[in-house]
PDB file of C-alpha atoms in Angstrom:
ATOM      1  CA  MET A 548     122.168  87.244 118.559  1.00  0.00           C
ATOM      2  CA  ALA A 549     119.353  84.708 118.561  1.00  0.00           C
ATOM      3  CA  PHE A 550     116.522  85.036 115.972  1.00  0.00           C
ATOM      4  CA  GLU A 551     113.383  86.490 117.368  1.00  0.00           C
ATOM      5  CA  ALA A 552     110.279  85.276 115.615  1.00  0.00           C
ATOM      6  CA  ARG A 553     108.376  88.068 113.880  1.00  0.00           C
ATOM      7  CA  GLY A 554     104.834  87.336 112.593  1.00  0.00           C
ATOM      8  CA  ASP A 555     104.257  84.147 110.615  1.00  0.00           C
ATOM      9  CA  LEU A 556     107.836  83.873 109.109  1.00  0.00           C
ATOM     10  CA  ASN A 557     110.584  81.679 110.264  1.00  0.00           C
ATOM     11  CA  GLU A 558     114.176  82.916 110.169  1.00  0.00           C
ATOM     12  CA  GLU A 559     115.024  81.813 106.616  1.00  0.00           C
ATOM     13  CA  GLU A 560     111.793  83.317 105.279  1.00  0.00           C
ATOM     14  CA  TRP A 561     112.321  86.513 107.185  1.00  0.00           C
ATOM     15  CA  GLU A 562     115.837  87.206 105.606  1.00  0.00           C
ATOM     16  CA  ILE A 563     114.104  87.654 102.233  1.00  0.00           C
ATOM     17  CA  TYR A 564     111.999  90.464 103.617  1.00  0.00           C
ATOM     18  CA  ASP A 565     114.399  91.852 106.219  1.00  0.00           C
ATOM     19  CA  GLU A 566     115.272  95.417 105.189  1.00  0.00           C
ATOM     20  CA  ASP A 567     118.954  94.949 105.777  1.00  0.00           C
ATOM     21  CA  ALA A 568     118.973  91.848 103.613  1.00  0.00           C
ATOM     22  CA  HIS A 569     116.874  93.323 100.883  1.00  0.00           C
ATOM     23  CA  PRO A 570     118.638  92.649  97.554  1.00  0.00           C
ATOM     24  CA  TYR A 571     118.715  96.443  96.850  1.00  0.00           C
ATOM     25  CA  GLY A 572     119.691  97.273 100.316  1.00  0.00           C
ATOM     26  CA  PRO A 573     117.966  99.595 102.792  1.00  0.00           C
ATOM     27  CA  ASP A 574     118.274 102.695 100.721  1.00  0.00           C
ATOM     28  CA  TRP A 575     115.870 101.868  97.888  1.00  0.00           C
ATOM     29  CA  GLN A 576     118.485 102.812  95.275  1.00  0.00           C
ATOM     30  CA  LYS A 577     116.574 101.259  92.346  1.00  0.00           C
ATOM     31  CA  PRO A 578     114.732 104.301  90.717  1.00  0.00           C
ATOM     32  CA  MET A 579     111.261 104.351  89.486  1.00  0.00           C
ATOM     33  CA  GLU A 580     110.947 103.448  85.827  1.00  0.00           C
ATOM     34  CA  ASP A 581     108.357 106.100  84.805  1.00  0.00           C
ATOM     35  CA  PRO A 582     107.781 108.539  87.698  1.00  0.00           C
ATOM     36  CA  ILE A 583     105.571 111.620  87.853  1.00  0.00           C
ATOM     37  CA  THR A 584     105.674 114.261  90.450  1.00  0.00           C
ATOM     38  CA  VAL A 585     102.843 116.648  91.362  1.00  0.00           C
ATOM     39  CA  PRO A 586     102.460 119.176  94.283  1.00  0.00           C
ATOM     40  CA  TRP A 587     100.335 117.965  97.174  1.00  0.00           C
ATOM     41  CA  LYS A 588     100.469 120.802  99.753  1.00  0.00           C
ATOM     42  CA  ILE A 589      98.730 119.251 102.820  1.00  0.00           C
ATOM     43  CA  THR A 590      99.601 120.140 106.269  1.00  0.00           C
ATOM     44  CA  ILE A 591     100.083 117.328 108.767  1.00  0.00           C
ATOM     45  CA  SER A 592     100.393 117.189 112.499  1.00  0.00           C
ATOM     46  CA  SER A 593     103.714 116.856 114.249  1.00  0.00           C
ATOM     47  CA  ASN A 594     102.528 113.443 115.466  1.00  0.00           C
ATOM     48  CA  ASP A 595     101.903 112.278 111.962  1.00  0.00           C
ATOM     49  CA  PHE A 596     105.274 113.661 110.851  1.00  0.00           C
ATOM     50  CA  ASN A 597     107.062 111.735 113.595  1.00  0.00           C
ATOM     51  CA  LEU A 598     105.167 108.510 112.643  1.00  0.00           C
ATOM     52  CA  ILE A 599     106.020 108.910 108.932  1.00  0.00           C
ATOM     53  CA  GLU A 600     109.550 109.669 109.743  1.00  0.00           C
ATOM     54  CA  ALA A 601     109.837 106.614 111.888  1.00  0.00           C
ATOM     55  CA  GLY A 602     108.630 104.550 108.991  1.00  0.00           C
ATOM     56  CA  PHE A 603     107.320 100.960 108.987  1.00  0.00           C
ATOM     57  CA  HIS A 604     109.066  97.535 108.602  1.00  0.00           C
ATOM     58  CA  PRO A 605     106.802  94.591 107.852  1.00  0.00           C
ATOM     59  CA  ARG A 606     106.310  92.155 110.529  1.00  0.00           C
ATOM     60  CA  ASP A 607     104.868  89.430 108.349  1.00  0.00           C
ATOM     61  CA  LEU A 608     103.578  88.873 104.749  1.00  0.00           C
ATOM     62  CA  GLY A 609     100.272  90.491 105.623  1.00  0.00           C
ATOM     63  CA  ASP A 610     101.824  93.831 106.160  1.00  0.00           C
ATOM     64  CA  ARG A 611     103.049  94.206 102.410  1.00  0.00           C
ATOM     65  CA  TRP A 612     104.624  97.529 102.780  1.00  0.00           C
ATOM     66  CA  TYR A 613     107.945  99.301 103.828  1.00  0.00           C
ATOM     67  CA  VAL A 614     107.645 102.873 104.640  1.00  0.00           C
ATOM     68  CA  LYS A 615     111.254 104.211 104.722  1.00  0.00           C
ATOM     69  CA  SER A 616     112.439 107.917 105.450  1.00  0.00           C
ATOM     70  CA  MET A 617     115.729 108.715 103.899  1.00  0.00           C
ATOM     71  CA  PRO A 618     118.484 110.350 105.772  1.00  0.00           C
ATOM     72  CA  ARG A 619     118.371 114.184 105.481  1.00  0.00           C
ATOM     73  CA  ASP A 620     121.222 116.352 104.365  1.00  0.00           C
ATOM     74  CA  LYS A 621     122.572 118.559 107.193  1.00  0.00           C
ATOM     75  CA  GLY A 622     120.556 121.560 107.565  1.00  0.00           C
ATOM     76  CA  SER A 623     117.701 120.277 105.244  1.00  0.00           C
ATOM     77  CA  HIS A 624     114.140 120.729 106.326  1.00  0.00           C
ATOM     78  CA  THR A 625     112.810 118.309 103.652  1.00  0.00           C
ATOM     79  CA  LEU A 626     112.234 114.722 104.587  1.00  0.00           C
ATOM     80  CA  VAL A 627     111.979 112.226 101.597  1.00  0.00           C
ATOM     81  CA  VAL A 628     109.884 109.116 102.410  1.00  0.00           C
ATOM     82  CA  HIS A 629     109.448 106.043 100.295  1.00  0.00           C
ATOM     83  CA  PHE A 630     106.595 103.674 100.239  1.00  0.00           C
ATOM     84  CA  ALA A 631     107.371 100.417  98.711  1.00  0.00           C
ATOM     85  CA  ARG A 632     105.803  96.871  98.590  1.00  0.00           C
ATOM     86  CA  PHE A 633     107.956  94.464 100.553  1.00  0.00           C
ATOM     87  CA  TRP A 634     108.667  92.392  97.371  1.00  0.00           C
ATOM     88  CA  SER A 635     109.653  95.356  95.321  1.00  0.00           C
ATOM     89  CA  PRO A 636     113.227  96.658  94.663  1.00  0.00           C
ATOM     90  CA  ALA A 637     111.965 100.267  94.064  1.00  0.00           C
ATOM     91  CA  PRO A 638     109.447 102.486  95.840  1.00  0.00           C
ATOM     92  CA  LEU A 639     106.034 102.839  94.256  1.00  0.00           C
ATOM     93  CA  TYR A 640     105.341 106.179  96.015  1.00  0.00           C
ATOM     94  CA  THR A 641     107.659 108.878  97.367  1.00  0.00           C
ATOM     95  CA  ILE A 642     106.465 111.986  99.318  1.00  0.00           C
ATOM     96  CA  ALA A 643     108.553 115.074 100.185  1.00  0.00           C
ATOM     97  CA  ILE A 644     107.634 116.572 103.518  1.00  0.00           C
ATOM     98  CA  LYS A 645     108.900 120.104 104.461  1.00  0.00           C
ATOM     99  CA  GLU A 646     109.172 120.602 108.246  1.00  0.00           C
ATOM    100  CA  ASP A 647     109.688 123.983 109.899  1.00  0.00           C
ATOM    101  CA  GLY A 648     109.720 123.006 113.501  1.00  0.00           C
ATOM    102  CA  GLU A 649     105.903 123.482 114.386  1.00  0.00           C
ATOM    103  CA  ASN A 650     104.389 122.568 111.126  1.00  0.00           C
ATOM    104  CA  ALA A 651     105.021 119.958 108.389  1.00  0.00           C
ATOM    105  CA  THR A 652     103.589 119.893 104.930  1.00  0.00           C
ATOM    106  CA  ILE A 653     103.567 117.136 102.338  1.00  0.00           C
ATOM    107  CA  GLU A 654     104.904 119.232  99.407  1.00  0.00           C
ATOM    108  CA  SER A 655     104.783 116.628  96.727  1.00  0.00           C
ATOM    109  CA  ILE A 656     104.160 113.125  95.747  1.00  0.00           C
ATOM    110  CA  THR A 657     105.984 111.093  93.127  1.00  0.00           C
ATOM    111  CA  TRP A 658     104.786 107.763  91.846  1.00  0.00           C
ATOM    112  CA  GLU A 659     105.259 105.127  89.280  1.00  0.00           C
ATOM    113  CA  GLN A 660     102.780 105.893  86.517  1.00  0.00           C
ATOM    114  CA  PHE A 661     102.247 102.396  85.272  1.00  0.00           C
ATOM    115  CA  GLU A 662     102.093  99.089  87.108  1.00  0.00           C
ATOM    116  CA  GLY A 663     101.816  96.355  84.555  1.00  0.00           C
ATOM    117  CA  GLU A 664      99.093  97.523  82.227  1.00  0.00           C
ATOM    118  CA  ASP A 665      97.304  99.643  84.823  1.00  0.00           C
ATOM    119  CA  VAL A 666      97.644 103.450  84.855  1.00  0.00           C
ATOM    120  CA  LEU A 667      97.983 104.794  88.362  1.00  0.00           C
ATOM    121  CA  THR A 668      96.384 108.277  88.605  1.00  0.00           C
ATOM    122  CA  GLU A 669      97.230 111.069  90.906  1.00  0.00           C
ATOM    123  CA  ASP A 670      94.110 110.531  93.022  1.00  0.00           C
ATOM    124  CA  TRP A 671      95.000 106.860  93.320  1.00  0.00           C
ATOM    125  CA  ALA A 672      98.558 107.517  94.383  1.00  0.00           C
ATOM    126  CA  LYS A 673      97.525 110.054  97.052  1.00  0.00           C
ATOM    127  CA  ARG A 674      94.731 107.687  98.318  1.00  0.00           C
ATOM    128  CA  GLU A 675      97.089 104.728  98.603  1.00  0.00           C
ATOM    129  CA  VAL A 676      99.704 106.814 100.479  1.00  0.00           C
ATOM    130  CA  VAL A 677      97.076 108.081 102.879  1.00  0.00           C
ATOM    131  CA  HIS A 678      95.630 104.493 103.280  1.00  0.00           C
ATOM    132  CA  VAL A 679      99.071 103.031 104.042  1.00  0.00           C
ATOM    133  CA  ALA A 680      99.894 105.859 106.406  1.00  0.00           C
ATOM    134  CA  ARG A 681      96.727 105.359 108.331  1.00  0.00           C
ATOM    135  CA  GLU A 682      96.687 101.590 108.397  1.00  0.00           C
ATOM    136  CA  MET A 683     100.495 100.909 108.835  1.00  0.00           C
ATOM    137  CA  LEU A 684     101.674 103.984 110.600  1.00  0.00           C
ATOM    138  CA  GLU A 685      98.415 104.819 112.565  1.00  0.00           C
ATOM    139  CA  CYS A 686      98.451 108.384 111.221  1.00  0.00           C
ATOM    140  CA  ASP A 687      95.499 110.670 111.150  1.00  0.00           C
ATOM    141  CA  LEU A 688      96.667 111.880 107.725  1.00  0.00           C
ATOM    142  CA  PRO A 689      93.924 113.861 105.775  1.00  0.00           C
ATOM    143  CA  GLY A 690      93.014 113.018 102.426  1.00  0.00           C
ATOM    144  CA  LEU A 691      90.156 110.515 102.075  1.00  0.00           C
ATOM    145  CA  GLU A 692      87.369 112.418 103.589  1.00  0.00           C
ATOM    146  CA  GLU A 693      85.815 113.268 100.111  1.00  0.00           C
ATOM    147  CA  LEU A 694      84.876 109.627  99.533  1.00  0.00           C
ATOM    148  CA  SER A 695      83.283 107.307 102.075  1.00  0.00           C
ATOM    149  CA  ARG A 696      85.034 103.919 102.769  1.00  0.00           C
ATOM    150  CA  ASP A 697      82.116 102.186 101.071  1.00  0.00           C
ATOM    151  CA  GLU A 698      83.008 104.120  97.831  1.00  0.00           C
ATOM    152  CA  TRP A 699      86.801 103.758  97.596  1.00  0.00           C
ATOM    153  CA  TRP A 700      87.493 100.571  99.505  1.00  0.00           C
ATOM    154  CA  PRO A 701      85.888  98.058  96.986  1.00  0.00           C
ATOM    155  CA  LYS A 702      88.041  99.509  94.299  1.00  0.00           C
ATOM    156  CA  TYR A 703      91.148  99.408  96.424  1.00  0.00           C
ATOM    157  CA  VAL A 704      90.464  95.706  97.305  1.00  0.00           C
ATOM    158  CA  GLU A 705      89.882  94.769  93.706  1.00  0.00           C
ATOM    159  CA  TYR A 706      93.182  96.558  92.677  1.00  0.00           C
ATOM    160  CA  ARG A 707      95.116  95.091  95.560  1.00  0.00           C
ATOM    161  CA  ASN A 708      93.706  91.467  94.800  1.00  0.00           C
ATOM    162  CA  SER A 709      94.800  91.924  91.061  1.00  0.00           C
ATOM    163  CA  LEU A 710      98.310  92.649  92.212  1.00  0.00           C
ATOM    164  CA  THR A 711      98.601  89.769  94.686  1.00  0.00           C
ATOM    165  CA  SER A 712      96.709  87.170  92.625  1.00  0.00           C
ATOM    166  CA  SER A 713      99.917  86.355  90.700  1.00  0.00           C
ATOM    167  CA  ILE A 714     102.089  85.851  93.863  1.00  0.00           C
ATOM    168  CA  PRO A 715     102.548  82.165  94.660  1.00  0.00           C
TER     169      PRO A 715
END
């Protein structure tokens, strides 16, 4: 099969970021080093559930995120979804979504507490998952209404830039 150009990467560069060629495989088997889990309990639309379940595979370096739902056990009503930066061998955030046919509820969020010297708070973890779901998956996920974009976006950009400034 011929290579199909995706974004700004050539075939050799894309292999580095291709989910199937990822050094840890497509199942994100490397665990978080210091995770914490808390309940979330937000109801999401069936459309958002479907978008999150479908996940996201980065098209180019600007996308920066994988969103990967894990295969469910037979008869399970809980979907586990990992949010990982494309260069990371482990997820940074994991959500558990319980589905009962008509409704879906994000039951919990698990995140890596420390990123370098930075401590990631529960509020930060939830906001970043909501942001990624909205931007990458085009979800209408609730969760950021209590702060206007002018209030949280500068902090997010500062944090994101601090992470990416060390990448060559």
